[in-house]
Amino acid sequence: MKFERLQHRVQRAEQLVEGRATQTQAHWRTLSQVWRDSWTPGRIVIAGLVSGFLAGRAEPLRSMNGARWLQMVGSLSSLFATVQAATAADQATEAADTAQAVQEEQATGAAQAAAAYPPEEPLVDEAFDGEELPLRQPMPAEAATEMSER
């Protein structure tokens, strides 16, 4: 086969697929419209009555006596309690994660603040608590400050 012929076949197949997709969409729209239009209120009531009759005919509650009802209520209450406990546990985990993230942010913020502002030297050195501090000559800037304050 020649290459042009293969290209022509591929183009024809693509057009066929596009046509079928368009047809499928049109048929689907028609079906959904007919389905919605066919469910009139009277038909809905009739369908409910028929399904209720069939469910009652099967008698699913015949085997449910007093003890069975209590067992079912107990099972349902434990199911709801389990769901509530799981929800509370999830919320507690989220709260703990949030608290930990806030604590980490505060710690990094404090570390950054400490790095930005180095700690000041203590006014009293522990080594000289009982002794008198040695005298030293003031630095030039200190000397100028003392002179200007007088």
Tab-separated table of N, CA and C in Angstrom:
chain	number	residue	atom	x	y	z
A	1	MET	N	0.828	-1.179	0.000
A	1	MET	CA	0.000	0.000	0.000
A	1	MET	C	0.875	1.246	0.000
A	2	LYS	N	0.364	2.225	-0.635
A	2	LYS	CA	1.098	3.471	-0.650
A	2	LYS	C	0.787	4.266	0.618
A	3	PHE	N	1.707	5.121	0.947
A	3	PHE	CA	1.579	5.934	2.154
A	3	PHE	C	0.363	6.851	2.093
A	4	GLU	N	0.080	7.432	0.935
A	4	GLU	CA	-1.072	8.322	0.794
A	4	GLU	C	-2.377	7.574	1.021
A	5	ARG	N	-2.418	6.338	0.565
A	5	ARG	CA	-3.623	5.529	0.748
A	5	ARG	C	-3.828	5.221	2.233
A	6	LEU	N	-2.747	4.934	2.957
A	6	LEU	CA	-2.853	4.683	4.394
A	6	LEU	C	-3.323	5.943	5.128
A	7	GLN	N	-2.797	7.088	4.726
A	7	GLN	CA	-3.237	8.337	5.340
A	7	GLN	C	-4.717	8.570	5.092
A	8	HIS	N	-5.172	8.280	3.900
A	8	HIS	CA	-6.579	8.450	3.566
A	8	HIS	C	-7.452	7.528	4.410
A	9	ARG	N	-7.016	6.286	4.605
A	9	ARG	CA	-7.788	5.341	5.427
A	9	ARG	C	-7.850	5.807	6.880
A	10	VAL	N	-6.725	6.331	7.389
A	10	VAL	CA	-6.695	6.818	8.768
A	10	VAL	C	-7.631	8.009	8.919
A	11	GLN	N	-7.610	8.928	7.973
A	11	GLN	CA	-8.498	10.088	8.026
A	11	GLN	C	-9.953	9.665	7.976
A	12	ARG	N	-10.255	8.692	7.124
A	12	ARG	CA	-11.628	8.193	7.027
A	12	ARG	C	-12.063	7.531	8.337
A	13	ALA	N	-11.154	6.766	8.959
A	13	ALA	CA	-11.475	6.117	10.237
A	13	ALA	C	-11.697	7.168	11.335
A	14	GLU	N	-10.877	8.238	11.343
A	14	GLU	CA	-11.068	9.296	12.327
A	14	GLU	C	-12.398	10.001	12.137
A	15	GLN	N	-12.778	10.238	10.891
A	15	GLN	CA	-14.062	10.870	10.625
A	15	GLN	C	-15.207	9.968	11.070
A	16	LEU	N	-15.050	8.668	10.861
A	16	LEU	CA	-16.072	7.712	11.279
A	16	LEU	C	-16.220	7.721	12.798
A	17	VAL	N	-15.105	7.758	13.526
A	17	VAL	CA	-15.151	7.783	14.989
A	17	VAL	C	-15.808	9.069	15.471
A	18	GLU	N	-15.463	10.193	14.862
A	18	GLU	CA	-16.074	11.460	15.255
A	18	GLU	C	-17.575	11.451	14.989
A	19	GLY	N	-17.996	10.887	13.860
A	19	GLY	CA	-19.424	10.785	13.546
A	19	GLY	C	-20.157	9.919	14.548
A	20	ARG	N	-19.553	8.786	14.917
A	20	ARG	CA	-20.190	7.901	15.897
A	20	ARG	C	-20.266	8.564	17.272
A	21	ALA	N	-19.239	9.331	17.642
A	21	ALA	CA	-19.276	10.035	18.930
A	21	ALA	C	-20.404	11.062	18.940
A	22	THR	N	-20.580	11.765	17.829
A	22	THR	CA	-21.664	12.742	17.727
A	22	THR	C	-23.016	12.058	17.811
A	23	GLN	N	-23.162	10.917	17.116
A	23	GLN	CA	-24.415	10.155	17.165
A	23	GLN	C	-24.697	9.678	18.587
A	24	THR	N	-23.660	9.175	19.269
A	24	THR	CA	-23.836	8.670	20.634
A	24	THR	C	-24.287	9.781	21.563
A	25	GLN	N	-23.686	10.956	21.440
A	25	GLN	CA	-24.095	12.078	22.280
A	25	GLN	C	-25.541	12.480	21.999
A	26	ALA	N	-25.931	12.482	20.740
A	26	ALA	CA	-27.310	12.840	20.383
A	26	ALA	C	-28.289	11.816	20.941
A	27	HIS	N	-27.957	10.531	20.810
A	27	HIS	CA	-28.838	9.485	21.339
A	27	HIS	C	-28.920	9.567	22.863
A	28	TRP	N	-27.812	9.859	23.507
A	28	TRP	CA	-27.811	9.953	24.970
A	28	TRP	C	-28.687	11.122	25.434
A	29	ARG	N	-28.589	12.264	24.757
A	29	ARG	CA	-29.432	13.407	25.113
A	29	ARG	C	-30.907	13.056	24.924
A	30	THR	N	-31.220	12.369	23.835
A	30	THR	CA	-32.611	11.988	23.573
A	30	THR	C	-33.108	11.034	24.651
A	31	LEU	N	-32.289	10.037	24.991
A	31	LEU	CA	-32.683	9.067	26.013
A	31	LEU	C	-32.905	9.746	27.356
A	32	SER	N	-31.979	10.624	27.772
A	32	SER	CA	-32.132	11.274	29.070
A	32	SER	C	-33.363	12.178	29.096
A	33	GLN	N	-33.667	12.833	27.984
A	33	GLN	CA	-34.854	13.683	27.915
A	33	GLN	C	-36.128	12.849	28.007
A	34	VAL	N	-36.177	11.745	27.279
A	34	VAL	CA	-37.349	10.870	27.318
A	34	VAL	C	-37.503	10.272	28.715
A	35	TRP	N	-36.386	9.892	29.341
A	35	TRP	CA	-36.434	9.306	30.689
A	35	TRP	C	-37.016	10.308	31.675
A	36	ARG	N	-36.533	11.571	31.632
A	36	ARG	CA	-37.041	12.596	32.542
A	36	ARG	C	-38.522	12.891	32.273
A	37	ASP	N	-38.894	12.940	30.999
A	37	ASP	CA	-40.287	13.235	30.663
A	37	ASP	C	-41.235	12.106	31.052
A	38	SER	N	-40.741	10.867	31.048
A	38	SER	CA	-41.618	9.730	31.342
A	38	SER	C	-41.917	9.605	32.832
A	39	TRP	N	-41.110	10.198	33.695
A	39	TRP	CA	-41.364	10.098	35.127
A	39	TRP	C	-42.298	11.224	35.577
A	40	THR	N	-43.548	11.012	35.316
A	40	THR	CA	-44.573	11.953	35.756
A	40	THR	C	-44.927	11.621	37.207
A	41	PRO	N	-45.585	12.525	37.927
A	41	PRO	CA	-45.938	12.248	39.319
A	41	PRO	C	-46.788	10.993	39.490
A	42	GLY	N	-47.709	10.746	38.583
A	42	GLY	CA	-48.538	9.537	38.699
A	42	GLY	C	-47.702	8.277	38.577
A	43	ARG	N	-46.767	8.259	37.651
A	43	ARG	CA	-45.918	7.080	37.484
A	43	ARG	C	-45.003	6.876	38.685
A	44	ILE	N	-44.545	7.967	39.280
A	44	ILE	CA	-43.703	7.845	40.474
A	44	ILE	C	-44.496	7.218	41.616
A	45	VAL	N	-45.759	7.652	41.788
A	45	VAL	CA	-46.600	7.094	42.853
A	45	VAL	C	-46.860	5.618	42.591
A	46	ILE	N	-47.160	5.267	41.353
A	46	ILE	CA	-47.414	3.861	41.019
A	46	ILE	C	-46.177	3.011	41.268
A	47	ALA	N	-45.007	3.509	40.872
A	47	ALA	CA	-43.766	2.762	41.103
A	47	ALA	C	-43.524	2.580	42.603
A	48	GLY	N	-43.812	3.601	43.414
A	48	GLY	CA	-43.653	3.485	44.857
A	48	GLY	C	-44.603	2.467	45.458
A	49	LEU	N	-45.850	2.461	44.990
A	49	LEU	CA	-46.815	1.484	45.503
A	49	LEU	C	-46.415	0.054	45.143
A	50	VAL	N	-45.966	-0.148	43.909
A	50	VAL	CA	-45.554	-1.492	43.478
A	50	VAL	C	-44.346	-1.959	44.267
A	51	SER	N	-43.351	-1.097	44.432
A	51	SER	CA	-42.160	-1.515	45.177
A	51	SER	C	-42.500	-1.739	46.645
A	52	GLY	N	-43.387	-0.933	47.220
A	52	GLY	CA	-43.808	-1.161	48.601
A	52	GLY	C	-44.551	-2.477	48.763
A	53	PHE	N	-45.407	-2.805	47.797
A	53	PHE	CA	-46.127	-4.086	47.842
A	53	PHE	C	-45.148	-5.254	47.775
A	54	LEU	N	-44.179	-5.159	46.861
A	54	LEU	CA	-43.207	-6.251	46.725
A	54	LEU	C	-42.345	-6.391	47.985
A	55	ALA	N	-41.966	-5.275	48.595
A	55	ALA	CA	-41.177	-5.351	49.830
A	55	ALA	C	-42.005	-5.931	50.968
A	56	GLY	N	-43.281	-5.552	51.045
A	56	GLY	CA	-44.140	-6.101	52.085
A	56	GLY	C	-44.430	-7.570	51.864
A	57	ARG	N	-44.514	-7.969	50.612
A	57	ARG	CA	-44.769	-9.369	50.288
A	57	ARG	C	-43.602	-10.252	50.718
A	58	ALA	N	-42.404	-9.706	50.649
A	58	ALA	CA	-41.229	-10.483	51.055
A	58	ALA	C	-41.177	-10.654	52.567
A	59	GLU	N	-41.882	-9.836	53.317
A	59	GLU	CA	-41.950	-9.884	54.774
A	59	GLU	C	-40.565	-9.941	55.413
A	60	PRO	N	-39.751	-8.922	55.225
A	60	PRO	CA	-38.406	-8.959	55.806
A	60	PRO	C	-38.405	-8.763	57.319
A	61	LEU	N	-39.482	-8.188	57.880
A	61	LEU	CA	-39.505	-7.914	59.317
A	61	LEU	C	-40.188	-9.014	60.122
A	62	ARG	N	-40.588	-10.098	59.468
A	62	ARG	CA	-41.284	-11.179	60.169
A	62	ARG	C	-40.378	-11.807	61.232
A	63	SER	N	-39.082	-11.934	60.928
A	63	SER	CA	-38.173	-12.574	61.872
A	63	SER	C	-37.690	-11.619	62.954
A	64	MET	N	-38.121	-10.361	62.920
A	64	MET	CA	-37.665	-9.375	63.901
A	64	MET	C	-38.633	-9.365	65.079
A	65	ASN	N	-38.249	-10.004	66.177
A	65	ASN	CA	-39.052	-9.939	67.385
A	65	ASN	C	-38.436	-8.899	68.318
A	66	GLY	N	-38.905	-8.791	69.534
A	66	GLY	CA	-38.458	-7.747	70.463
A	66	GLY	C	-36.963	-7.780	70.736
A	67	ALA	N	-36.429	-8.975	70.946
A	67	ALA	CA	-35.002	-9.091	71.243
A	67	ALA	C	-34.166	-8.677	70.037
A	68	ARG	N	-34.625	-9.027	68.854
A	68	ARG	CA	-33.891	-8.655	67.628
A	68	ARG	C	-33.881	-7.143	67.434
A	69	TRP	N	-35.025	-6.491	67.753
A	69	TRP	CA	-35.085	-5.036	67.631
A	69	TRP	C	-34.087	-4.383	68.574
A	70	LEU	N	-34.029	-4.873	69.821
A	70	LEU	CA	-33.091	-4.315	70.785
A	70	LEU	C	-31.644	-4.530	70.338
A	71	GLN	N	-31.378	-5.699	69.782
A	71	GLN	CA	-30.030	-5.985	69.296
A	71	GLN	C	-29.671	-5.033	68.145
A	72	MET	N	-30.628	-4.784	67.252
A	72	MET	CA	-30.365	-3.897	66.126
A	72	MET	C	-30.134	-2.460	66.610
A	73	VAL	N	-30.936	-2.006	67.577
A	73	VAL	CA	-30.775	-0.657	68.123
A	73	VAL	C	-29.418	-0.537	68.817
A	74	GLY	N	-29.024	-1.540	69.556
A	74	GLY	CA	-27.714	-1.525	70.215
A	74	GLY	C	-26.575	-1.490	69.211
A	75	SER	N	-26.697	-2.254	68.147
A	75	SER	CA	-25.662	-2.258	67.116
A	75	SER	C	-25.559	-0.903	66.430
A	76	LEU	N	-26.716	-0.307	66.145
A	76	LEU	CA	-26.694	1.002	65.503
A	76	LEU	C	-26.110	2.074	66.417
A	77	SER	N	-26.446	2.008	67.714
A	77	SER	CA	-25.900	3.009	68.633
A	77	SER	C	-24.386	2.860	68.770
A	78	SER	N	-23.887	1.624	68.792
A	78	SER	CA	-22.432	1.443	68.856
A	78	SER	C	-21.769	1.895	67.563
A	79	LEU	N	-22.461	1.711	66.438
A	79	LEU	CA	-21.921	2.196	65.163
A	79	LEU	C	-21.789	3.710	65.181
A	80	PHE	N	-22.831	4.406	65.638
A	80	PHE	CA	-22.772	5.864	65.705
A	80	PHE	C	-21.708	6.337	66.692
A	81	ALA	N	-21.573	5.633	67.827
A	81	ALA	CA	-20.545	6.009	68.803
A	81	ALA	C	-19.149	5.835	68.221
A	82	THR	N	-18.940	4.774	67.457
A	82	THR	CA	-17.647	4.546	66.827
A	82	THR	C	-17.332	5.632	65.814
A	83	VAL	N	-18.326	6.014	65.038
A	83	VAL	CA	-18.116	7.076	64.039
A	83	VAL	C	-17.781	8.391	64.728
A	84	GLN	N	-18.491	8.692	65.822
A	84	GLN	CA	-18.209	9.928	66.555
A	84	GLN	C	-16.811	9.896	67.159
A	85	ALA	N	-16.408	8.756	67.688
A	85	ALA	CA	-15.069	8.639	68.268
A	85	ALA	C	-13.996	8.808	67.198
A	86	ALA	N	-14.221	8.223	66.042
A	86	ALA	CA	-13.251	8.369	64.954
A	86	ALA	C	-13.161	9.818	64.496
A	87	THR	N	-14.295	10.483	64.420
A	87	THR	CA	-14.299	11.902	64.031
A	87	THR	C	-13.572	12.740	65.070
A	88	ALA	N	-13.819	12.472	66.349
A	88	ALA	CA	-13.148	13.214	67.415
A	88	ALA	C	-11.639	12.959	67.386
A	89	ALA	N	-11.239	11.730	67.107
A	89	ALA	CA	-9.813	11.414	67.031
A	89	ALA	C	-9.155	12.151	65.861
A	90	ASP	N	-9.844	12.214	64.735
A	90	ASP	CA	-9.305	12.953	63.582
A	90	ASP	C	-9.160	14.438	63.910
A	91	GLN	N	-10.167	14.999	64.570
A	91	GLN	CA	-10.098	16.409	64.930
A	91	GLN	C	-8.975	16.666	65.928
A	92	ALA	N	-8.785	15.743	66.870
A	92	ALA	CA	-7.702	15.899	67.841
A	92	ALA	C	-6.340	15.821	67.162
A	93	THR	N	-6.207	14.925	66.201
A	93	THR	CA	-4.950	14.819	65.462
A	93	THR	C	-4.669	16.090	64.685
A	94	GLU	N	-5.697	16.636	64.039
A	94	GLU	CA	-5.525	17.887	63.298
A	94	GLU	C	-5.158	19.027	64.234
A	95	ALA	N	-5.790	19.078	65.413
A	95	ALA	CA	-5.482	20.129	66.375
A	95	ALA	C	-4.048	19.995	66.877
A	96	ALA	N	-3.610	18.770	67.132
A	96	ALA	CA	-2.233	18.555	67.581
A	96	ALA	C	-1.235	18.954	66.501
A	97	ASP	N	-1.533	18.620	65.257
A	97	ASP	CA	-0.654	19.010	64.153
A	97	ASP	C	-0.579	20.525	64.029
A	98	THR	N	-1.722	21.187	64.169
A	98	THR	CA	-1.754	22.640	64.083
A	98	THR	C	-0.959	23.259	65.231
A	99	ALA	N	-1.144	22.735	66.434
A	99	ALA	CA	-0.417	23.258	67.594
A	99	ALA	C	1.085	23.053	67.423
A	100	GLN	N	1.477	21.905	66.914
A	100	GLN	CA	2.895	21.629	66.702
A	100	GLN	C	3.470	22.566	65.641
A	101	ALA	N	2.720	22.829	64.587
A	101	ALA	CA	3.194	23.739	63.544
A	101	ALA	C	3.352	25.152	64.092
A	102	VAL	N	2.390	25.590	64.921
A	102	VAL	CA	2.491	26.917	65.522
A	102	VAL	C	3.693	26.987	66.455
A	103	GLN	N	3.910	25.935	67.231
A	103	GLN	CA	5.040	25.907	68.149
A	103	GLN	C	6.357	25.947	67.378
A	104	GLU	N	6.443	25.215	66.275
A	104	GLU	CA	7.653	25.237	65.462
A	104	GLU	C	7.874	26.616	64.847
A	105	GLU	N	6.801	27.268	64.404
A	105	GLU	CA	6.923	28.617	63.856
A	105	GLU	C	7.416	29.584	64.917
A	106	GLN	N	6.887	29.456	66.129
A	106	GLN	CA	7.325	30.337	67.204
A	106	GLN	C	8.780	30.083	67.553
A	107	ALA	N	9.182	28.815	67.551
A	107	ALA	CA	10.574	28.480	67.873
A	107	ALA	C	11.512	29.041	66.816
A	108	THR	N	11.146	28.894	65.548
A	108	THR	CA	12.007	29.439	64.493
A	108	THR	C	11.991	30.961	64.539
A	109	GLY	N	10.861	31.554	64.878
A	109	GLY	CA	10.792	33.004	65.013
A	109	GLY	C	11.655	33.501	66.160
A	110	ALA	N	11.640	32.785	67.282
A	110	ALA	CA	12.466	33.161	68.429
A	110	ALA	C	13.942	32.984	68.100
A	111	ALA	N	14.264	31.919	67.385
A	111	ALA	CA	15.668	31.698	67.000
A	111	ALA	C	16.143	32.789	66.045
A	112	GLN	N	15.277	33.194	65.129
A	112	GLN	CA	15.648	34.261	64.202
A	112	GLN	C	15.793	35.586	64.951
A	113	ALA	N	14.913	35.835	65.902
A	113	ALA	CA	15.009	37.066	66.681
A	113	ALA	C	16.273	37.066	67.522
A	114	ALA	N	16.626	35.907	68.086
A	114	ALA	CA	17.845	35.810	68.881
A	114	ALA	C	19.072	36.004	68.001
A	115	ALA	N	19.023	35.518	66.789
A	115	ALA	CA	20.147	35.695	65.872
A	115	ALA	C	20.245	37.144	65.413
A	116	ALA	N	19.109	37.822	65.287
A	116	ALA	CA	19.116	39.204	64.838
A	116	ALA	C	19.618	40.140	65.931
A	117	TYR	N	19.285	39.853	67.173
A	117	TYR	CA	19.703	40.675	68.300
A	117	TYR	C	20.554	39.832	69.235
A	118	PRO	N	21.866	39.979	69.184
A	118	PRO	CA	22.708	39.176	70.066
A	118	PRO	C	22.434	39.545	71.526
A	119	PRO	N	22.588	38.587	72.420
A	119	PRO	CA	22.289	38.878	73.826
A	119	PRO	C	23.272	39.910	74.383
A	120	GLU	N	22.764	40.758	75.255
A	120	GLU	CA	23.612	41.766	75.878
A	120	GLU	C	24.480	41.111	76.940
A	121	GLU	N	25.601	41.742	77.191
A	121	GLU	CA	26.473	41.230	78.245
A	121	GLU	C	25.825	41.531	79.579
A	122	PRO	N	25.969	40.633	80.507
A	122	PRO	CA	25.379	40.897	81.818
A	122	PRO	C	26.076	42.088	82.478
A	123	LEU	N	25.323	42.823	83.285
A	123	LEU	CA	25.879	43.988	83.957
A	123	LEU	C	26.888	43.596	85.021
A	124	VAL	N	26.622	42.517	85.694
A	124	VAL	CA	27.528	42.052	86.733
A	124	VAL	C	28.067	40.705	86.315
A	125	ASP	N	29.338	40.593	86.265
A	125	ASP	CA	29.965	39.337	85.895
A	125	ASP	C	30.003	38.446	87.121
A	126	GLU	N	29.668	37.204	86.950
A	126	GLU	CA	29.625	36.285	88.082
A	126	GLU	C	31.005	36.066	88.676
A	127	ALA	N	32.044	36.209	87.901
A	127	ALA	CA	33.398	36.006	88.411
A	127	ALA	C	33.801	37.100	89.384
A	128	PHE	N	33.205	38.279	89.293
A	128	PHE	CA	33.588	39.406	90.133
A	128	PHE	C	32.523	39.758	91.155
A	129	ASP	N	31.713	38.810	91.567
A	129	ASP	CA	30.640	39.098	92.516
A	129	ASP	C	31.183	39.664	93.824
A	130	GLY	N	32.163	39.017	94.365
A	130	GLY	CA	32.683	39.439	95.665
A	130	GLY	C	33.824	40.425	95.536
A	131	GLU	N	34.412	40.538	94.390
A	131	GLU	CA	35.576	41.386	94.219
A	131	GLU	C	35.186	42.687	93.530
A	132	GLU	N	36.078	43.605	93.600
A	132	GLU	CA	35.860	44.870	92.952
A	132	GLU	C	36.299	44.760	91.499
A	133	LEU	N	35.604	45.421	90.623
A	133	LEU	CA	35.910	45.356	89.206
A	133	LEU	C	37.198	46.109	88.919
A	134	PRO	N	38.019	45.568	88.026
A	134	PRO	CA	39.253	46.284	87.691
A	134	PRO	C	38.928	47.537	86.867
A	135	LEU	N	39.691	48.557	87.056
A	135	LEU	CA	39.500	49.791	86.325
A	135	LEU	C	40.235	49.705	85.001
A	136	ARG	N	39.634	50.256	84.008
A	136	ARG	CA	40.263	50.277	82.695
A	136	ARG	C	40.022	51.641	82.089
A	137	GLN	N	40.825	51.957	81.139
A	137	GLN	CA	40.687	53.244	80.474
A	137	GLN	C	39.491	53.181	79.520
A	138	PRO	N	38.693	54.237	79.438
A	138	PRO	CA	37.548	54.223	78.529
A	138	PRO	C	37.995	54.279	77.073
A	139	MET	N	37.172	53.703	76.233
A	139	MET	CA	37.416	53.761	74.800
A	139	MET	C	37.162	55.195	74.336
A	140	PRO	N	37.673	55.589	73.191
A	140	PRO	CA	37.482	56.977	72.767
A	140	PRO	C	36.025	57.381	72.650
A	141	ALA	N	35.173	56.505	72.161
A	141	ALA	CA	33.755	56.853	72.037
A	141	ALA	C	33.131	57.013	73.407
A	142	GLU	N	33.514	56.163	74.367
A	142	GLU	CA	32.982	56.275	75.718
A	142	GLU	C	33.442	57.567	76.364
A	143	ALA	N	34.677	57.911	76.120
A	143	ALA	CA	35.209	59.147	76.708
A	143	ALA	C	34.476	60.346	76.158
A	144	ALA	N	34.207	60.338	74.882
A	144	ALA	CA	33.496	61.477	74.288
A	144	ALA	C	32.075	61.554	74.810
A	145	THR	N	31.445	60.434	75.040
A	145	THR	CA	30.084	60.420	75.554
A	145	THR	C	30.048	60.961	76.970
A	146	GLU	N	31.001	60.530	77.797
A	146	GLU	CA	31.023	61.011	79.163
A	146	GLU	C	31.258	62.517	79.211
A	147	MET	N	32.098	62.998	78.301
A	147	MET	CA	32.385	64.427	78.291
A	147	MET	C	31.136	65.198	77.852
A	148	SER	N	30.409	64.685	76.886
A	148	SER	CA	29.268	65.435	76.399
A	148	SER	C	28.112	65.404	77.362
A	149	GLU	N	28.031	64.394	78.219
A	149	GLU	CA	26.938	64.299	79.201
A	149	GLU	C	27.172	65.191	80.400
A	150	ARG	N	28.366	65.639	80.634
A	150	ARG	CA	28.634	66.454	81.803
A	150	ARG	C	28.196	67.835	81.619
